[in-house]
Amino acid sequence: MIGMVRWKGFQSQALDIALQTTNQEVQAGRDKEKQRNREILYDMRGQGYDGAANISGIYNGLQFRLQRRNPKALYVHCQAHSLNLVLVEIKKSSIQFLTFFSLVEKLYASIANSSKRHAALMEIQKAMYPEDRSLEPKKLSDTRWAYRESALRTMRKVISALKQFLEEIVQKYPLDAPEGETLILLQSINFEFLVCPEITTQVFQETAYASNALQQKKFDLAASYRIVDEVLQSLRELRNDEKFQKIFTNTKERAESMAIDLASGIPGQGRRRKMPERYKYSATSATEDQQYQYLDEYYHMRIFYVFLDT
């Protein structure tokens, strides 16, 4: 039996030592490792994974095979994964947030797919905020959990520079086809778009803390439930009139600084439309037929509460 020897730091007697390794010694090492794994298995009192069939299957999944050898190793669906599934679905809570998250992805692609545009955006940020570090727009991700919160927080910070960048492109190339797409993106950055990151950033900051904590190795089930309860409590505290008024005021101030006008009327108030089937029994349906007198009331009920309650 020939063992592997690292070439770095190679000495003349190293190969002789490797050649002297016998099959019996290798087998003894394997048996020792197997025994150590058996001890770990029999000491298990719980196991947690995502919902993939090859892992969580009740007949042939990994959790079933481990539990067959150690019945005390109870399977629990991973709390961090469950939280992430909720966050993935929350962006489908309403038409407004579907539009918002889709636009965030398109804005990212518009910059990331061109090194020239990327460099131009960095220069605009340096000119606008000379004392701050320039930030790159980040991609939303359904699997890399921390990316979502980071991407939304970054978009909230760079949106002013991004709007100025899109305006410069449209003014410079008004008739080119790619810049026509840029014009559509620019027109989509309206007051409603500015409201959405003000709401989502606060929610995702709370859940990002929980997601990071739940992925720590030295974390038991009781602590996991405690973390989730703390997040739920934080979201309940966020759901009040004072918090919304602060969000709405911040959005108005940002819109004024970016020369974005408030909506002249209540969006969709003048006409009635058929409720899409997938939203028929969602939180959106409860407020779809309601009429609003003030703009802040509309965003309070149709945007803020719908996102938090979904």
Coordinates of C-alpha atoms in Angstrom, one line a residue:
M1 CA 0.0 0.0 0.0
I2 CA 1.4 3.4 -1.0
G3 CA 0.3 6.5 0.9
M4 CA 0.2 10.1 -0.4
V5 CA 3.1 12.4 0.5
R6 CA 2.9 16.2 0.1
W7 CA 5.8 17.4 -2.1
K8 CA 6.1 20.6 -0.1
G9 CA 8.7 20.0 2.6
F10 CA 9.6 16.6 1.1
Q11 CA 12.4 14.8 2.8
S12 CA 14.3 11.8 1.6
Q13 CA 12.9 9.5 4.3
A14 CA 9.3 10.5 3.7
L15 CA 8.8 8.1 0.8
D16 CA 10.2 5.3 2.8
I17 CA 7.7 6.0 5.6
A18 CA 4.9 6.0 3.1
L19 CA 5.9 2.7 1.6
Q20 CA 6.0 1.1 5.0
T21 CA 2.3 1.8 5.6
T22 CA 0.6 -1.5 5.5
N23 CA -2.9 -2.5 4.5
Q24 CA -3.6 -3.5 8.2
E25 CA -2.7 0.0 9.4
V26 CA -4.9 1.7 6.8
Q27 CA -7.8 -0.6 7.7
A28 CA -7.2 0.1 11.4
G29 CA -7.5 3.8 10.6
R30 CA -10.7 3.3 8.8
D31 CA -12.1 1.2 11.6
K32 CA -11.2 3.9 14.1
E33 CA -13.0 6.6 12.0
K34 CA -16.1 4.4 11.7
Q35 CA -16.2 3.9 15.4
R36 CA -16.0 7.6 16.0
N37 CA -18.9 8.2 13.6
R38 CA -20.9 5.5 15.4
E39 CA -20.4 7.3 18.7
I40 CA -21.5 10.6 17.1
L41 CA -24.6 8.9 15.6
Y42 CA -25.7 7.3 18.9
D43 CA -25.2 10.6 20.7
M44 CA -27.5 12.5 18.3
R45 CA -30.8 13.8 19.8
G46 CA -32.0 15.8 16.8
Q47 CA -31.4 16.5 13.1
G48 CA -32.5 19.4 11.0
Y49 CA -32.4 19.9 7.2
D50 CA -34.4 21.6 4.4
G51 CA -37.4 19.9 2.8
A52 CA -35.6 18.1 -0.1
A53 CA -37.0 14.6 -0.6
N54 CA -33.6 12.9 -0.5
I55 CA -33.0 14.5 2.9
S56 CA -36.5 14.6 4.6
G57 CA -38.1 11.6 2.9
I58 CA -40.0 9.4 5.4
Y59 CA -39.1 6.2 3.6
N60 CA -35.7 6.6 2.0
G61 CA -34.5 10.1 3.2
L62 CA -31.3 10.7 5.1
Q63 CA -33.3 11.6 8.3
F64 CA -35.2 8.2 8.1
R65 CA -31.9 6.2 7.7
L66 CA -30.3 8.0 10.6
Q67 CA -33.4 7.6 12.8
R68 CA -33.6 3.9 12.0
R69 CA -30.2 3.5 13.6
N70 CA -30.9 6.0 16.4
P71 CA -34.6 6.5 17.1
K72 CA -33.8 9.5 19.5
A73 CA -32.4 11.5 16.6
L74 CA -35.7 13.3 15.9
Y75 CA -36.1 15.2 12.6
V76 CA -37.1 18.9 12.6
H77 CA -37.4 21.0 9.5
C78 CA -34.6 23.6 9.5
Q79 CA -36.0 26.8 11.1
A80 CA -33.7 29.0 9.0
H81 CA -34.9 27.3 5.9
S82 CA -38.5 27.7 6.9
L83 CA -37.9 31.4 7.5
N84 CA -36.3 31.8 4.1
L85 CA -39.2 30.2 2.4
V86 CA -41.5 32.8 4.0
L87 CA -39.3 35.6 2.8
V88 CA -39.2 34.2 -0.7
E89 CA -43.0 34.1 -0.8
I90 CA -43.5 37.5 0.8
K91 CA -42.5 39.3 -2.4
K92 CA -45.6 37.8 -4.0
S93 CA -47.9 39.5 -1.4
S94 CA -49.3 42.0 -3.9
I95 CA -49.0 43.4 -7.4
Q96 CA -47.0 46.3 -6.0
F97 CA -44.3 44.2 -4.5
L98 CA -44.1 41.9 -7.4
T99 CA -43.5 44.9 -9.6
F100 CA -41.0 46.3 -7.1
F101 CA -38.8 43.2 -6.8
S102 CA -38.9 42.7 -10.6
L103 CA -37.7 46.2 -11.1
V104 CA -34.9 45.8 -8.6
E105 CA -33.7 42.8 -10.6
K106 CA -33.9 44.7 -13.9
L107 CA -32.0 47.6 -12.5
Y108 CA -29.3 45.3 -11.2
A109 CA -29.0 43.6 -14.6
S110 CA -28.9 47.0 -16.4
I111 CA -25.7 47.9 -14.4
A112 CA -24.1 44.5 -13.9
N113 CA -24.2 43.5 -17.6
S114 CA -22.1 46.5 -18.7
S115 CA -18.7 47.4 -17.2
K116 CA -19.0 50.8 -18.8
R117 CA -22.3 51.5 -17.0
H118 CA -21.0 50.1 -13.8
A119 CA -18.0 52.5 -13.9
A120 CA -20.3 55.4 -14.7
L121 CA -22.5 54.7 -11.8
M122 CA -19.5 54.5 -9.4
E123 CA -18.4 58.0 -10.7
I124 CA -21.8 59.5 -10.1
Q125 CA -21.8 58.2 -6.6
K126 CA -18.4 59.7 -5.9
A127 CA -19.6 63.0 -7.2
M128 CA -22.8 62.9 -5.1
Y129 CA -21.3 61.5 -1.9
P130 CA -17.5 62.3 -1.9
E131 CA -17.1 61.2 1.7
D132 CA -18.9 57.9 1.4
R133 CA -17.8 54.6 -0.2
S134 CA -19.4 53.9 -3.6
L135 CA -21.8 50.9 -3.5
E136 CA -22.5 48.3 -6.2
P137 CA -26.1 47.2 -6.8
K138 CA -26.5 43.6 -5.7
K139 CA -28.5 40.7 -7.1
L140 CA -31.6 39.4 -5.3
S141 CA -31.2 35.7 -4.5
D142 CA -33.8 33.1 -3.4
T143 CA -31.1 30.7 -2.1
R144 CA -28.4 33.0 -0.7
W145 CA -30.4 34.4 2.2
A146 CA -28.2 37.2 3.3
Y147 CA -28.0 38.6 -0.2
R148 CA -31.6 39.6 -0.3
E149 CA -31.4 41.9 2.7
S150 CA -28.1 43.3 1.5
A151 CA -29.4 43.9 -2.0
L152 CA -32.4 45.9 -0.7
R153 CA -30.4 47.9 1.7
T154 CA -27.9 48.8 -1.1
M155 CA -30.7 49.7 -3.6
R156 CA -32.2 52.0 -1.0
K157 CA -28.8 53.8 -0.6
V158 CA -27.9 54.1 -4.3
I159 CA -31.4 54.8 -5.8
S160 CA -30.7 58.6 -6.1
A161 CA -27.4 58.1 -8.0
L162 CA -29.1 55.4 -10.1
K163 CA -31.9 57.7 -11.1
Q164 CA -29.4 60.4 -12.1
F165 CA -27.4 57.8 -14.1
L166 CA -30.5 56.7 -16.0
E167 CA -31.5 60.3 -16.8
E168 CA -28.0 60.9 -18.3
I169 CA -28.3 57.9 -20.5
V170 CA -31.7 58.8 -21.8
Q171 CA -30.6 62.4 -22.5
K172 CA -27.5 61.2 -24.3
Y173 CA -29.1 58.5 -26.4
P174 CA -32.8 59.3 -26.7
L175 CA -33.5 57.1 -29.8
D176 CA -31.4 54.0 -29.3
A177 CA -33.3 50.8 -28.6
P178 CA -31.4 49.8 -25.4
E179 CA -31.8 53.3 -24.1
G180 CA -35.5 53.0 -24.7
E181 CA -35.5 50.2 -22.2
T182 CA -33.6 52.6 -19.9
L183 CA -36.4 55.1 -20.3
I184 CA -38.9 52.5 -19.1
L185 CA -36.8 51.8 -16.0
L186 CA -36.4 55.5 -15.3
Q187 CA -40.2 56.1 -15.5
S188 CA -40.8 53.1 -13.1
I189 CA -38.8 54.9 -10.4
N190 CA -41.8 56.7 -9.0
F191 CA -43.2 57.4 -5.5
E192 CA -44.6 53.9 -5.1
F193 CA -41.2 52.4 -5.9
L194 CA -39.6 54.5 -3.2
V195 CA -42.2 53.4 -0.6
C196 CA -41.4 49.7 -1.1
P197 CA -37.7 49.7 0.0
E198 CA -38.6 51.8 3.1
I199 CA -40.9 49.0 4.2
T200 CA -39.0 45.9 3.0
T201 CA -35.6 47.0 4.4
Q202 CA -36.9 47.2 7.9
V203 CA -38.5 43.8 7.7
F204 CA -35.6 42.1 6.1
Q205 CA -33.1 43.6 8.6
E206 CA -35.1 41.8 11.4
T207 CA -35.3 38.5 9.5
A208 CA -31.6 38.7 8.5
Y209 CA -30.6 38.8 12.1
A210 CA -32.7 35.7 12.8
S211 CA -31.5 33.9 9.7
N212 CA -27.8 34.4 10.6
A213 CA -28.4 33.3 14.2
L214 CA -30.3 30.2 13.2
Q215 CA -27.4 29.0 11.0
Q216 CA -24.9 28.9 13.9
K217 CA -23.6 25.5 14.8
K218 CA -23.9 25.8 18.5
F219 CA -27.6 26.5 18.6
D220 CA -30.3 24.3 20.1
L221 CA -34.0 24.0 19.3
A222 CA -35.2 26.1 22.2
A223 CA -32.9 29.0 21.2
S224 CA -34.2 28.7 17.6
Y225 CA -37.8 29.1 18.7
R226 CA -36.8 32.0 21.0
I227 CA -35.2 33.8 18.1
V228 CA -38.2 33.3 15.8
D229 CA -40.5 34.6 18.6
E230 CA -38.3 37.7 18.9
V231 CA -38.6 38.4 15.2
L232 CA -42.4 38.0 15.3
Q233 CA -42.6 40.4 18.2
S234 CA -40.4 42.9 16.3
L235 CA -42.7 42.7 13.3
R236 CA -45.8 43.2 15.5
E237 CA -44.2 46.3 17.0
L238 CA -43.5 47.6 13.4
R239 CA -47.2 47.3 12.6
N240 CA -48.5 50.6 14.0
D241 CA -49.5 54.0 12.7
E242 CA -46.5 55.8 14.1
K243 CA -44.1 53.5 12.3
F244 CA -45.9 53.9 9.0
Q245 CA -46.1 57.7 9.3
K246 CA -42.3 57.8 9.8
I247 CA -41.8 55.6 6.7
F248 CA -44.2 57.8 4.7
T249 CA -42.5 61.0 5.8
N250 CA -39.1 59.7 4.9
T251 CA -40.3 58.6 1.5
K252 CA -41.8 62.1 0.8
E253 CA -38.6 63.7 1.7
R254 CA -36.6 61.4 -0.5
A255 CA -39.0 61.9 -3.4
E256 CA -38.7 65.7 -3.1
S257 CA -34.9 65.4 -3.1
M258 CA -35.1 63.3 -6.2
A259 CA -37.7 65.5 -8.0
I260 CA -40.3 62.8 -8.0
D261 CA -43.9 63.9 -7.7
L262 CA -46.4 62.3 -5.5
A263 CA -49.3 60.6 -7.2
S264 CA -52.0 63.1 -8.3
G265 CA -54.7 60.7 -7.1
I266 CA -55.2 57.4 -5.5
P267 CA -53.7 54.7 -7.8
G268 CA -56.5 52.6 -9.4
Q269 CA -59.3 54.4 -7.5
G270 CA -61.1 55.6 -10.5
R271 CA -61.7 52.2 -12.0
R272 CA -62.5 48.7 -10.8
R273 CA -60.7 45.6 -12.1
K274 CA -61.2 41.9 -11.7
M275 CA -59.3 40.3 -8.9
P276 CA -56.6 37.9 -10.2
E277 CA -57.4 34.3 -9.1
R278 CA -54.1 33.9 -7.2
Y279 CA -54.9 36.9 -5.0
K280 CA -58.5 36.1 -4.5
Y281 CA -58.1 34.7 -1.0
S282 CA -54.9 36.6 0.0
A283 CA -54.5 39.5 2.3
T284 CA -54.8 41.7 -0.8
S285 CA -58.4 40.8 -1.4
A286 CA -59.5 42.3 2.0
T287 CA -58.5 45.8 0.8
E288 CA -59.0 45.5 -3.0
D289 CA -62.6 46.9 -3.0
Q290 CA -61.9 49.6 -0.3
Q291 CA -62.0 53.2 -1.3
Y292 CA -59.5 55.6 0.1
Q293 CA -59.7 59.4 0.6
Y294 CA -56.0 60.2 1.2
L295 CA -52.8 59.0 -0.4
D296 CA -51.1 58.0 2.8
E297 CA -54.2 56.0 3.8
Y298 CA -53.9 54.1 0.5
Y299 CA -50.2 53.2 1.1
H300 CA -50.9 52.4 4.7
M301 CA -53.6 49.8 4.0
R302 CA -52.7 48.5 0.5
I303 CA -48.9 48.5 0.8
F304 CA -47.7 48.5 4.4
Y305 CA -50.3 46.3 6.1
V306 CA -50.5 43.8 3.1
F307 CA -46.7 43.3 3.2
L308 CA -46.6 42.8 7.0
D309 CA -49.6 40.6 7.2
T310 CA -48.8 38.2 4.4

